[in-house]
PDB file of C-alpha atoms in Angstrom:
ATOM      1  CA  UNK R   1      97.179  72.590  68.788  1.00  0.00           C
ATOM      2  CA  UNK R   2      94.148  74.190  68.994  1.00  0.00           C
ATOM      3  CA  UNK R   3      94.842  77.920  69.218  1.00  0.00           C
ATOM      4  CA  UNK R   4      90.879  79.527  68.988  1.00  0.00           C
ATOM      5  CA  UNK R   5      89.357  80.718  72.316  1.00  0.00           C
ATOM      6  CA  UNK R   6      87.774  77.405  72.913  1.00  0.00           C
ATOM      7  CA  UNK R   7      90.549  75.730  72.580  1.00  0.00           C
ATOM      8  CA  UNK R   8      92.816  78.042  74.688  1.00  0.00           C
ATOM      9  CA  UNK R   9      90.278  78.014  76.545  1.00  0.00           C
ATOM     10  CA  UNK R  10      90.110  74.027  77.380  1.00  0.00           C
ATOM     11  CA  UNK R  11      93.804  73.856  77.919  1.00  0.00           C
ATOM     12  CA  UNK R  12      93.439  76.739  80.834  1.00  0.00           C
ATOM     13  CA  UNK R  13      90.534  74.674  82.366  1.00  0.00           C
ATOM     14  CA  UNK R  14      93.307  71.678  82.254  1.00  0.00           C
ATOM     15  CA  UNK R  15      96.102  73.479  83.494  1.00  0.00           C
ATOM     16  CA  UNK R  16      97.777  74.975  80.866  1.00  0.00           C
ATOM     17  CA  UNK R  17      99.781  78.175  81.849  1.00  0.00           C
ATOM     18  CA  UNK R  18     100.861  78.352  78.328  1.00  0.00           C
ATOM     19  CA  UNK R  19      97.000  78.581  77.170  1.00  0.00           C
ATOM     20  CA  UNK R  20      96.677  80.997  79.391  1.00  0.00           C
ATOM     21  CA  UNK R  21      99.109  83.529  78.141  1.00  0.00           C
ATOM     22  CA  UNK R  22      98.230  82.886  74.608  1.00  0.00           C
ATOM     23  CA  UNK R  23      94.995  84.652  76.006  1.00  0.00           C
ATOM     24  CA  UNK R  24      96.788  86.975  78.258  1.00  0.00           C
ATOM     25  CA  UNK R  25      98.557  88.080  74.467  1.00  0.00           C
ATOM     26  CA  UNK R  26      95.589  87.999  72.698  1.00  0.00           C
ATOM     27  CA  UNK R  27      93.622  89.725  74.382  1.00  0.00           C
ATOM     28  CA  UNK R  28      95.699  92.113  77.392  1.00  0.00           C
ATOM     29  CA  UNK R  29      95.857  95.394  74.904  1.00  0.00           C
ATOM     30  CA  UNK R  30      91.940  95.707  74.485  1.00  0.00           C
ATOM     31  CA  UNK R  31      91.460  95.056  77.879  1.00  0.00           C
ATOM     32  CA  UNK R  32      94.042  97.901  79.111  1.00  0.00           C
ATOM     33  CA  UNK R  33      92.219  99.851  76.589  1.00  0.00           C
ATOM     34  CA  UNK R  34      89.154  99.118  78.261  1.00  0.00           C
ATOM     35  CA  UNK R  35      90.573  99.789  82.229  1.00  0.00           C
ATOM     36  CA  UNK R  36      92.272 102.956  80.745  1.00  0.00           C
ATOM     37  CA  UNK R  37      88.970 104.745  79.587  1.00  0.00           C
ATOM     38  CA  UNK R  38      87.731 103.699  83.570  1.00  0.00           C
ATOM     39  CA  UNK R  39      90.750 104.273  85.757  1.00  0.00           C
ATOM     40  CA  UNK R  40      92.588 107.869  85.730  1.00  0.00           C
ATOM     41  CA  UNK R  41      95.990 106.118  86.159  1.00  0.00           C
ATOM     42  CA  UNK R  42      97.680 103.977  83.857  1.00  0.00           C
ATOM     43  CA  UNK R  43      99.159 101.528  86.207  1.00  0.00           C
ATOM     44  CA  UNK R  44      95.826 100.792  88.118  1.00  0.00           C
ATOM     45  CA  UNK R  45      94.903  99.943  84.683  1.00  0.00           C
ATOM     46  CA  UNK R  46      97.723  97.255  84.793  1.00  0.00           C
ATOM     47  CA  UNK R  47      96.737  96.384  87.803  1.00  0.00           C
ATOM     48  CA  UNK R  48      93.184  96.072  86.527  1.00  0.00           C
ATOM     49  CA  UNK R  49      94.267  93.520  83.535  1.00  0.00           C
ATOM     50  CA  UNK R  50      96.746  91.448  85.832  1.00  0.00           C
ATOM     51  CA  UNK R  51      93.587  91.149  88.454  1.00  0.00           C
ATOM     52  CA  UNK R  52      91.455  90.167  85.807  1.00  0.00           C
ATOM     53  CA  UNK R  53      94.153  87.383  84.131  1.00  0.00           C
ATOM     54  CA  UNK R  54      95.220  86.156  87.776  1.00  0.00           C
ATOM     55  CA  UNK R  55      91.003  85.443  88.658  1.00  0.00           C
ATOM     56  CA  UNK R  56      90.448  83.810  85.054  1.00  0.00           C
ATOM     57  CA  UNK R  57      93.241  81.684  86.409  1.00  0.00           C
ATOM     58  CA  UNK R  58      91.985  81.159  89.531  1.00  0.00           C
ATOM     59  CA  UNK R  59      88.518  80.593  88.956  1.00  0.00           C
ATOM     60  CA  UNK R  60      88.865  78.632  85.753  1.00  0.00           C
ATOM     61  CA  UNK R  61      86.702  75.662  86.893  1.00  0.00           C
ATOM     62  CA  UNK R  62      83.986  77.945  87.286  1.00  0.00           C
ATOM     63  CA  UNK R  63      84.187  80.758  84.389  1.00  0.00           C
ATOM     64  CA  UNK R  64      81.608  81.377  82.142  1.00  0.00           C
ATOM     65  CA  UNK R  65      82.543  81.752  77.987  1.00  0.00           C
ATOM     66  CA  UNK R  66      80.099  83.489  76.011  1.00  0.00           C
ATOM     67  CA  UNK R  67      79.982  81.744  71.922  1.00  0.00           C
ATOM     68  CA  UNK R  68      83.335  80.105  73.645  1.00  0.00           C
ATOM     69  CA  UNK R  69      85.092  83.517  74.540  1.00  0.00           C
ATOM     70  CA  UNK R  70      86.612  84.304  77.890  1.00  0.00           C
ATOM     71  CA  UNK R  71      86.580  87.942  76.544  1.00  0.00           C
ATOM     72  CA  UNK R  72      83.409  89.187  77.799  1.00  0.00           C
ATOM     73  CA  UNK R  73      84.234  87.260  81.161  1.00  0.00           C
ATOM     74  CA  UNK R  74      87.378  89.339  81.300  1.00  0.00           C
ATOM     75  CA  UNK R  75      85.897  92.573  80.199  1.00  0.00           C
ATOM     76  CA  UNK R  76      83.406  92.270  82.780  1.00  0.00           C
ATOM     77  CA  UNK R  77      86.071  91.251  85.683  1.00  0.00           C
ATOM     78  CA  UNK R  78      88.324  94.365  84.644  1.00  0.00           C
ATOM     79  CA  UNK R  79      85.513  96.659  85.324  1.00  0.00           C
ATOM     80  CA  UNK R  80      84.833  95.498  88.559  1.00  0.00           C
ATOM     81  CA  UNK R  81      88.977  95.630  89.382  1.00  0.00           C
ATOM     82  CA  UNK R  82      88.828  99.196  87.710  1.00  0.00           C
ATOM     83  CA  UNK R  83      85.854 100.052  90.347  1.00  0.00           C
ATOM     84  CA  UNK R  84      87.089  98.308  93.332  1.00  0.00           C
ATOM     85  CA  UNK R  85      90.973 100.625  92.584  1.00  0.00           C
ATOM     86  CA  UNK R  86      89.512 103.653  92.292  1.00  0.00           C
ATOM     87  CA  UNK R  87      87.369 103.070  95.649  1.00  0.00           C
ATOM     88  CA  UNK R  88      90.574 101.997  96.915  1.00  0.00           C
ATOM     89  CA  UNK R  89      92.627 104.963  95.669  1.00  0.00           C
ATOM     90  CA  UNK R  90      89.760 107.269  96.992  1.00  0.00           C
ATOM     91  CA  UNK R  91      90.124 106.006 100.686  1.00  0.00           C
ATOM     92  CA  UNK R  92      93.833 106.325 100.220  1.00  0.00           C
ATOM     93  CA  UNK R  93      93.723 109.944  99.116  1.00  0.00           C
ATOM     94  CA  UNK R  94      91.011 110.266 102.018  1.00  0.00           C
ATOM     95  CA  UNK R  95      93.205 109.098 104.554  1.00  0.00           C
ATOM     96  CA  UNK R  96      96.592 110.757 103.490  1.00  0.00           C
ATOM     97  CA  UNK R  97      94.617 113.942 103.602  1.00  0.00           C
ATOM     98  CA  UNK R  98      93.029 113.433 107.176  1.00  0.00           C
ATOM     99  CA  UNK R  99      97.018 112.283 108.500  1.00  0.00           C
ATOM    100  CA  UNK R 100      98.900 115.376 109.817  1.00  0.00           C
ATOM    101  CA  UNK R 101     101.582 116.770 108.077  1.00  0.00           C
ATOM    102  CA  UNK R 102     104.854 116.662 110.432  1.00  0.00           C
ATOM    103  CA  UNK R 103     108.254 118.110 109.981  1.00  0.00           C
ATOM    104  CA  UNK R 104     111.240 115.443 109.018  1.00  0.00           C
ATOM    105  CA  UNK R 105     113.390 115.376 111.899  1.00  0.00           C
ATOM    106  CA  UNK R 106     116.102 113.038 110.850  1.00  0.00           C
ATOM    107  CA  UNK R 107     117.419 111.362 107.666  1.00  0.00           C
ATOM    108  CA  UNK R 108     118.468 107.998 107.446  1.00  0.00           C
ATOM    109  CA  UNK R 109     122.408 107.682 107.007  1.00  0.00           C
ATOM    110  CA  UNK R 110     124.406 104.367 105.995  1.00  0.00           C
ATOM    111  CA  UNK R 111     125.098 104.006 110.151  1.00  0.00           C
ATOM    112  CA  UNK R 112     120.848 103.002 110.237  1.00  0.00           C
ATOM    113  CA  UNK R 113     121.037 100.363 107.551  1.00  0.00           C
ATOM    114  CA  UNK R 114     120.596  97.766 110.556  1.00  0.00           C
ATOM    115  CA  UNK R 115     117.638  99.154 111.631  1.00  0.00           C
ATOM    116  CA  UNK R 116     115.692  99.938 108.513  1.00  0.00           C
ATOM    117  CA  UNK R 117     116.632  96.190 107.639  1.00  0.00           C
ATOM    118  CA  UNK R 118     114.939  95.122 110.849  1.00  0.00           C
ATOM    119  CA  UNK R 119     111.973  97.767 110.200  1.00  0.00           C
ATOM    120  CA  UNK R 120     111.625  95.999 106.770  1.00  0.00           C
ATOM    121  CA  UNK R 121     110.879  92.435 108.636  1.00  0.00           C
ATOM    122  CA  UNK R 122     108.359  93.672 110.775  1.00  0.00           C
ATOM    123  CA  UNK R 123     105.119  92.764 109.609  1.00  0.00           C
ATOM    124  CA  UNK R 124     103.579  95.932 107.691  1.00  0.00           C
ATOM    125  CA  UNK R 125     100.968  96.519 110.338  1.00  0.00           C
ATOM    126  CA  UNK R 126     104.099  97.466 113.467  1.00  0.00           C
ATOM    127  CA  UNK R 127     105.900  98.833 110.782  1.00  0.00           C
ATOM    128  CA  UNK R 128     103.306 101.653 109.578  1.00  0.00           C
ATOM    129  CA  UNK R 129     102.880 102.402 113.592  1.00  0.00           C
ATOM    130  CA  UNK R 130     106.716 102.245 114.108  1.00  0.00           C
ATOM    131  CA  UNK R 131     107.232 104.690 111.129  1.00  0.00           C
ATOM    132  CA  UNK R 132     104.682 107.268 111.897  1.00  0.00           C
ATOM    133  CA  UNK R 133     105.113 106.958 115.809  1.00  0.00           C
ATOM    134  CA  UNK R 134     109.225 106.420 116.018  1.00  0.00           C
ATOM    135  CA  UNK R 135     110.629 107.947 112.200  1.00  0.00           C
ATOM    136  CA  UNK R 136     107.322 110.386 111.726  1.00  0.00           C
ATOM    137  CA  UNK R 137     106.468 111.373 115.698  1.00  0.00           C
ATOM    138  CA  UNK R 138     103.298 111.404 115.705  1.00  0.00           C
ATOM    139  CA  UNK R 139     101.900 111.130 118.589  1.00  0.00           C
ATOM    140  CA  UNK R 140      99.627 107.301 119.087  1.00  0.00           C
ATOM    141  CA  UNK R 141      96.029 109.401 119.225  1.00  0.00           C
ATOM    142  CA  UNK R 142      96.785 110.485 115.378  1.00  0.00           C
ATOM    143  CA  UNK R 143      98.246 107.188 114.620  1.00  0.00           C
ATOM    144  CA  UNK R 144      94.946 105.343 115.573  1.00  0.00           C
ATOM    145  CA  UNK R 145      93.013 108.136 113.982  1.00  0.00           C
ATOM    146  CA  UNK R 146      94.952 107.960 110.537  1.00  0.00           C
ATOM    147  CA  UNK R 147      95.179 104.000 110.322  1.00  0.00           C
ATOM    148  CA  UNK R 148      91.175 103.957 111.626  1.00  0.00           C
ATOM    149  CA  UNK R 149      92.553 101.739 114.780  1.00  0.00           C
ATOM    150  CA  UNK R 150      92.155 101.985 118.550  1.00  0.00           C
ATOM    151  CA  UNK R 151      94.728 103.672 120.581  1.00  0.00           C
ATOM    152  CA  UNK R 152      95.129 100.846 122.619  1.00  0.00           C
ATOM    153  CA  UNK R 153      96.104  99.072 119.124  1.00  0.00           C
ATOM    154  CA  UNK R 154      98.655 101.448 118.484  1.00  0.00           C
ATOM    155  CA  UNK R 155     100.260 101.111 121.944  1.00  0.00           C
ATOM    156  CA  UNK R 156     100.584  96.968 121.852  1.00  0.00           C
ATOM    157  CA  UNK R 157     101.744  97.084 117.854  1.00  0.00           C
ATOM    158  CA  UNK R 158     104.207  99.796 119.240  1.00  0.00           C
ATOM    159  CA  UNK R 159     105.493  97.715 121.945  1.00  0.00           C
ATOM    160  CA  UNK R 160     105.848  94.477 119.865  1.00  0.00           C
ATOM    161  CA  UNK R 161     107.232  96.014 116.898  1.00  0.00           C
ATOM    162  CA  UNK R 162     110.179  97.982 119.556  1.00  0.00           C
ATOM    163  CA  UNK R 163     111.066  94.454 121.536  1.00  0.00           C
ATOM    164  CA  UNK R 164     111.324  92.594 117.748  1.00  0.00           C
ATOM    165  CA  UNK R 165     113.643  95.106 116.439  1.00  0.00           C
ATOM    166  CA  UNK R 166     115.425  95.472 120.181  1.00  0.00           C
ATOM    167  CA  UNK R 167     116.065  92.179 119.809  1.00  0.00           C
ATOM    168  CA  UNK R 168     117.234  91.951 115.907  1.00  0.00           C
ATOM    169  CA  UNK R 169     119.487  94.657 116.609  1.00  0.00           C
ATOM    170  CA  UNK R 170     121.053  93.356 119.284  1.00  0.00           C
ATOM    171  CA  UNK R 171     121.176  89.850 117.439  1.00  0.00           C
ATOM    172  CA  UNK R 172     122.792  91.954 115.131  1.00  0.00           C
ATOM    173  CA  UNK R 173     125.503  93.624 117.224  1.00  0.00           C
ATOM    174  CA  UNK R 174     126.037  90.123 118.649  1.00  0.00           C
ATOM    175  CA  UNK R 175     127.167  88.902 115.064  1.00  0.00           C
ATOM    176  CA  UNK R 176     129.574  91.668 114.768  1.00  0.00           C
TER     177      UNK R 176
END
Protein backbone atom coordinates (compact mmCIF):
# COMPACT_ATOMS: atom_id res chain seq x y z
CA UNK A 1 0.00 0.00 0.00
CA UNK A 2 0.66 3.28 -0.78
CA UNK A 3 1.39 5.10 2.48
CA UNK A 4 2.59 8.95 1.04
CA UNK A 5 -0.04 11.74 1.33
CA UNK A 6 -1.30 11.07 -2.10
CA UNK A 7 -1.83 7.90 -1.56
CA UNK A 8 -3.51 8.23 1.90
CA UNK A 9 -4.93 10.62 0.44
CA UNK A 10 -6.81 8.55 -2.54
CA UNK A 11 -7.87 5.86 -0.17
CA UNK A 12 -9.80 8.71 2.09
CA UNK A 13 -11.43 10.04 -1.17
CA UNK A 14 -12.53 6.13 -1.59
CA UNK A 15 -13.59 5.51 1.74
CA UNK A 16 -10.91 4.44 3.63
CA UNK A 17 -11.24 5.18 7.45
CA UNK A 18 -7.99 3.49 7.86
CA UNK A 19 -6.29 6.16 5.35
CA UNK A 20 -7.69 8.50 7.21
CA UNK A 21 -6.14 7.88 10.54
CA UNK A 22 -2.83 7.14 9.05
CA UNK A 23 -3.23 11.01 8.41
CA UNK A 24 -4.98 11.73 11.59
CA UNK A 25 -1.31 10.02 13.11
CA UNK A 26 0.76 11.67 10.89
CA UNK A 27 -0.10 14.65 11.08
CA UNK A 28 -2.58 15.42 14.59
CA UNK A 29 0.67 16.60 16.83
CA UNK A 30 1.69 19.57 14.44
CA UNK A 31 -1.65 20.49 14.05
CA UNK A 32 -2.39 20.66 18.01
CA UNK A 33 0.80 22.48 17.96
CA UNK A 34 -0.58 24.78 15.60
CA UNK A 35 -4.36 25.27 17.51
CA UNK A 36 -2.31 25.51 20.80
CA UNK A 37 -0.26 28.72 19.82
CA UNK A 38 -4.17 30.13 18.71
CA UNK A 39 -6.50 28.87 21.39
CA UNK A 40 -5.73 29.69 25.27
CA UNK A 41 -7.09 26.22 26.26
CA UNK A 42 -5.73 23.01 25.50
CA UNK A 43 -8.84 21.09 24.93
CA UNK A 44 -10.41 23.66 22.43
CA UNK A 45 -7.25 22.85 20.77
CA UNK A 46 -8.48 19.15 20.64
CA UNK A 47 -11.45 20.21 19.71
CA UNK A 48 -9.84 22.29 16.99
CA UNK A 49 -7.84 19.08 15.44
CA UNK A 50 -10.94 16.64 15.81
CA UNK A 51 -13.08 19.54 13.82
CA UNK A 52 -10.55 19.77 11.37
CA UNK A 53 -10.09 15.60 10.87
CA UNK A 54 -14.04 15.10 11.10
CA UNK A 55 -14.50 18.04 7.91
CA UNK A 56 -11.45 16.43 5.89
CA UNK A 57 -13.71 13.45 6.31
CA UNK A 58 -16.65 14.95 5.47
CA UNK A 59 -15.78 17.01 2.70
CA UNK A 60 -13.33 14.65 1.08
CA UNK A 61 -14.94 14.77 -2.41
CA UNK A 62 -14.31 18.28 -2.45
CA UNK A 63 -10.80 19.02 -0.58
CA UNK A 64 -8.14 20.67 -2.08
CA UNK A 65 -4.21 19.03 -1.69
CA UNK A 66 -1.52 21.34 -2.25
CA UNK A 67 1.91 19.20 -4.12
CA UNK A 68 -0.64 16.21 -2.93
CA UNK A 69 -0.79 17.24 0.88
CA UNK A 70 -3.97 17.54 2.87
CA UNK A 71 -1.68 19.40 5.39
CA UNK A 72 -2.10 22.86 4.38
CA UNK A 73 -5.94 22.03 3.90
CA UNK A 74 -5.93 21.01 7.53
CA UNK A 75 -3.78 23.76 8.83
CA UNK A 76 -5.98 26.16 7.28
CA UNK A 77 -9.39 24.38 8.62
CA UNK A 78 -7.85 24.32 12.29
CA UNK A 79 -7.48 27.99 12.23
CA UNK A 80 -10.78 28.70 11.32
CA UNK A 81 -12.10 25.95 14.24
CA UNK A 82 -9.50 27.75 16.59
CA UNK A 83 -11.36 31.23 15.59
CA UNK A 84 -14.85 30.10 15.47
CA UNK A 85 -14.04 28.42 19.65
CA UNK A 86 -12.72 31.26 20.91
CA UNK A 87 -15.78 33.44 19.47
CA UNK A 88 -17.72 30.78 20.94
CA UNK A 89 -16.00 30.71 24.34
CA UNK A 90 -16.23 34.61 24.33
CA UNK A 91 -20.14 34.62 24.08
CA UNK A 92 -20.11 31.93 26.70
CA UNK A 93 -18.05 33.91 29.18
CA UNK A 94 -20.35 36.93 27.99
CA UNK A 95 -23.39 35.32 28.87
CA UNK A 96 -22.38 33.52 32.20
CA UNK A 97 -21.33 36.95 33.29
CA UNK A 98 -24.66 38.83 32.30
CA UNK A 99 -26.78 35.55 34.23
CA UNK A 100 -27.44 36.41 37.92
CA UNK A 101 -25.77 34.78 40.51
CA UNK A 102 -28.48 32.96 42.87
CA UNK A 103 -28.12 31.19 46.13
CA UNK A 104 -28.35 27.08 45.99
CA UNK A 105 -31.40 26.27 47.70
CA UNK A 106 -31.43 22.54 47.62
CA UNK A 107 -29.04 19.64 46.86
CA UNK A 108 -29.90 16.75 45.02
CA UNK A 109 -30.11 13.52 47.32
CA UNK A 110 -30.34 9.73 46.04
CA UNK A 111 -34.49 10.18 46.74
CA UNK A 112 -34.27 12.74 43.20
CA UNK A 113 -32.47 10.23 41.04
CA UNK A 114 -35.98 9.83 39.18
CA UNK A 115 -36.22 13.17 38.40
CA UNK A 116 -32.77 14.20 37.33
CA UNK A 117 -33.10 10.98 35.05
CA UNK A 118 -36.22 12.49 33.53
CA UNK A 119 -34.46 16.12 33.47
CA UNK A 120 -31.64 14.32 31.51
CA UNK A 121 -34.30 13.24 28.60
CA UNK A 122 -35.64 16.46 28.12
CA UNK A 123 -34.34 17.98 25.17
CA UNK A 124 -31.43 20.51 26.28
CA UNK A 125 -33.43 23.55 25.33
CA UNK A 126 -36.57 22.69 28.47
CA UNK A 127 -33.89 21.43 30.34
CA UNK A 128 -31.61 24.73 30.59
CA UNK A 129 -35.16 26.64 31.35
CA UNK A 130 -36.22 23.85 33.82
CA UNK A 131 -32.78 24.11 35.62
CA UNK A 132 -32.45 27.78 35.95
CA UNK A 133 -36.32 28.39 36.48
CA UNK A 134 -37.23 25.07 38.81
CA UNK A 135 -33.37 23.88 40.40
CA UNK A 136 -31.79 27.68 39.98
CA UNK A 137 -35.18 30.04 40.64
CA UNK A 138 -34.74 32.41 38.58
CA UNK A 139 -37.37 34.09 37.80
CA UNK A 140 -38.59 33.59 33.52
CA UNK A 141 -37.64 37.57 32.74
CA UNK A 142 -33.79 36.58 33.57
CA UNK A 143 -34.18 33.28 31.99
CA UNK A 144 -35.14 34.87 28.56
CA UNK A 145 -32.59 37.55 29.18
CA UNK A 146 -29.63 35.03 29.90
CA UNK A 147 -30.55 32.39 27.08
CA UNK A 148 -31.26 35.70 24.57
CA UNK A 149 -35.06 34.22 24.21
CA UNK A 150 -38.52 35.74 24.59
CA UNK A 151 -40.34 35.43 27.78
CA UNK A 152 -43.11 33.99 26.19
CA UNK A 153 -40.41 31.20 25.09
CA UNK A 154 -39.50 30.57 28.46
CA UNK A 155 -43.10 30.16 29.68
CA UNK A 156 -44.20 27.37 26.80
CA UNK A 157 -40.53 25.45 27.17
CA UNK A 158 -41.43 25.67 30.97
CA UNK A 159 -44.76 24.22 30.60
CA UNK A 160 -43.72 21.39 28.17
CA UNK A 161 -40.67 20.46 29.86
CA UNK A 162 -43.06 20.23 33.59
CA UNK A 163 -46.04 17.99 31.79
CA UNK A 164 -42.98 15.59 30.11
CA UNK A 165 -41.36 15.03 33.35
CA UNK A 166 -45.06 14.99 35.25
CA UNK A 167 -45.71 12.41 33.17
CA UNK A 168 -42.22 10.30 33.30
CA UNK A 169 -42.45 10.47 36.88
CA UNK A 170 -45.57 9.28 37.26
CA UNK A 171 -44.80 6.53 34.51
CA UNK A 172 -42.24 5.96 36.86
CA UNK A 173 -44.14 5.56 40.14
CA UNK A 174 -46.54 3.44 38.06
CA UNK A 175 -43.62 0.84 37.46
CA UNK A 176 -42.91 0.66 41.06
Amino acid sequence: MDDDDAGLWNRVRQGDELALAALFDRYETRLFRHATRLLTHREDAKDAVTVAFFELWRKRASVRLVEGSPLPWLLTTVANCARNLERSSRRYRALLDRAPVAEATHTPSHDDSTVLSALKRLPEREQAVVVLSVLEGYPEREIAQALGIPAGTVKSRLARAKAKLRDEIALEGARA
